[in-house]
Amino acid sequence: MSQHQEKARIIRFEQLSEDNFRLTLQSPQIAAQAFPGQFVMILTGKGNDPLLRRPFSLHQASTNGSIQVYFKNVGRGTDILAHAKEGEILDVFGPLGRGYRLVDEKPACLLGGGLGIAPLLFLAKALAKRNRDATSDLILLGGRSKPEVEPLVDDFKQFGMKIICATDDGTYGEEGFVTESLDSERVAPGTHVYACGPEAMLETVHDICLQRGFGCQVSVESVMACGMGACLGCNIPASDGTYAHVCIDGPVFDSGALVWKS
Amino acid sequence: MEILKAHDPYPDLRVNIGSLQLQNPVMTASGTFGYAREFENLVNLHRLGGVIVKGISLLPRAGNPPPRIVETSSGMLNAIGLQNVGVTRFIKEKIPYLRGLNVPVVVNILGDTIEEYQEITKQLSDVEGIAALEVNISCPNVKKGGVAFGTVPHMAAAVTEAVKSVSSLPVMVKLSPNVSDIVEMALSVERAGADSLSLINTLIGMAIDVKTKKPKLANVIGGLSGPAIKPVALRMVYQVAQRVSIPVIGIGGIDNMEDALEFLIAGASAIQVGTANFINPRISEDIVDGIGEYVKDQQLGSVRELIGTLEVD
């Protein structure tokens, strides 16, 4: 696996809702190496403040040499990116980490909550290339409110998989948590679940999968300084009693490999 | 016909740290460069002046619970907790690769007791491929109530003597800035037999989440690094270099060629790049190139002519 530090031009800037943005970057070396679930580290500032790069999961990587990141404006780093302009150059480092392992022989359920929807588009594209009927595959997209879900739904329609959306406030799709659909007969027996989202949601996903005998991979997030196993700042308790590091052992883990709070 | 210039187009960047010879003054600081292999795709490791690997203890250490790092203004706090594979696995798994590098490998060592420092040193002394030891004295001394070795001059001296007494490797002692008199500490360690001094380690700090009223690090306090600490580091290097006769290696917030030059002018014989490796993995190589350009532009015979040339009116 090789990594690249690339000067990537912003070729498309999209504001998808008040706080959510999507950047398309010309980054051919990273795009050519990337797998779904991997991430990149982007230098957001020009000077020393903010100092560190920010990790972003790959929302898409395309054979035409472009990558996409989808993010919410939550702090100093993302605020700079939220005010970026098309044509600007960003210093991008990646692809990093271990992505999703594609389980070809099983029906797939892709489950994303909030920003956790980000890596699922790239994943759906890879899973769509499997030589199997997609009618028992399922995409579950959730968020607190309509702006977190609705702008992304169209992009998921091209794969022929059934899509179910849910919002906490009922402003889009079904009212409630997206995990409720996972715990229903809508999900075929023997499904393999690929999830990304807030920790509490992933814990629920893990519990449901355990009960229903589904294989389950989760993508987790962490603060990190380097993204490549040098700073050791992104540790997470593993079920074997050691620490795993999100940047090199993850960000995607079998859910059983991690320690869940309750 | 154009007359060819007689001088070598490659500037002379060689420096000596006592008996340790470096092809240039740019090393990578412990804990910011893993065991070097992590960076092999991104940096030409062979062009570095030296590599200082992640601190090694006698037994493996799991380190602190998360969160271990937090960004601060122009800096970062870390409380990794000295996570490392331990000396036995280090020798077995990491040394074979490091031995193949064409640059001096300095092993950073740490311990809870003087006996531990001594035992690690013994185990590393006969291992081929180690150019020098760097002694991290910022660890708590468990036999003395957890007071850091590096904050009490006689304890720092005792660690230095203990390491020196069991090894013929050059010993670089890494000083903690969390002291009231850095010169006193430096002199104490020099008298105890250190071959060189590297400074500074991180400054102890903290950060609080005002919403939860909880510390941002699980360990509550951590070490501050990055550009925020550079002026403090430069001051300490300057003060120490004036008083000791052994070489000084400057560390602290260096993230470009000019930062590195400042340390050399202040009296450092070499420098270590730390936190900047996280942000730009090839920064150390860029700094080597930058110093080379500077030496050429200034028409210096070598980079050594720059060391300790601060002009104070």
CSV table of C-alpha atoms in Angstrom, one decimal, chain B residues 24 67 69 75 141 167 182 195 201 235 257 303 312:
chain,number,residue,atom,x,y,z
B,24,ASN,CA,23.8,17.0,8.0
B,67,PRO,CA,-8.0,10.9,24.2
B,69,ILE,CA,-3.8,14.3,21.9
B,75,GLY,CA,0.7,23.5,19.0
B,141,ASN,CA,11.1,8.1,39.2
B,167,SER,CA,27.9,1.2,27.7
B,182,ILE,CA,18.0,24.6,32.7
B,195,ASP,CA,28.5,13.1,25.6
B,201,ASN,CA,11.4,17.8,25.7
B,235,ARG,CA,16.2,30.5,24.7
B,257,MET,CA,14.7,25.8,7.5
B,303,VAL,CA,27.4,24.5,8.0
B,312,VAL,CA,24.6,40.1,20.7
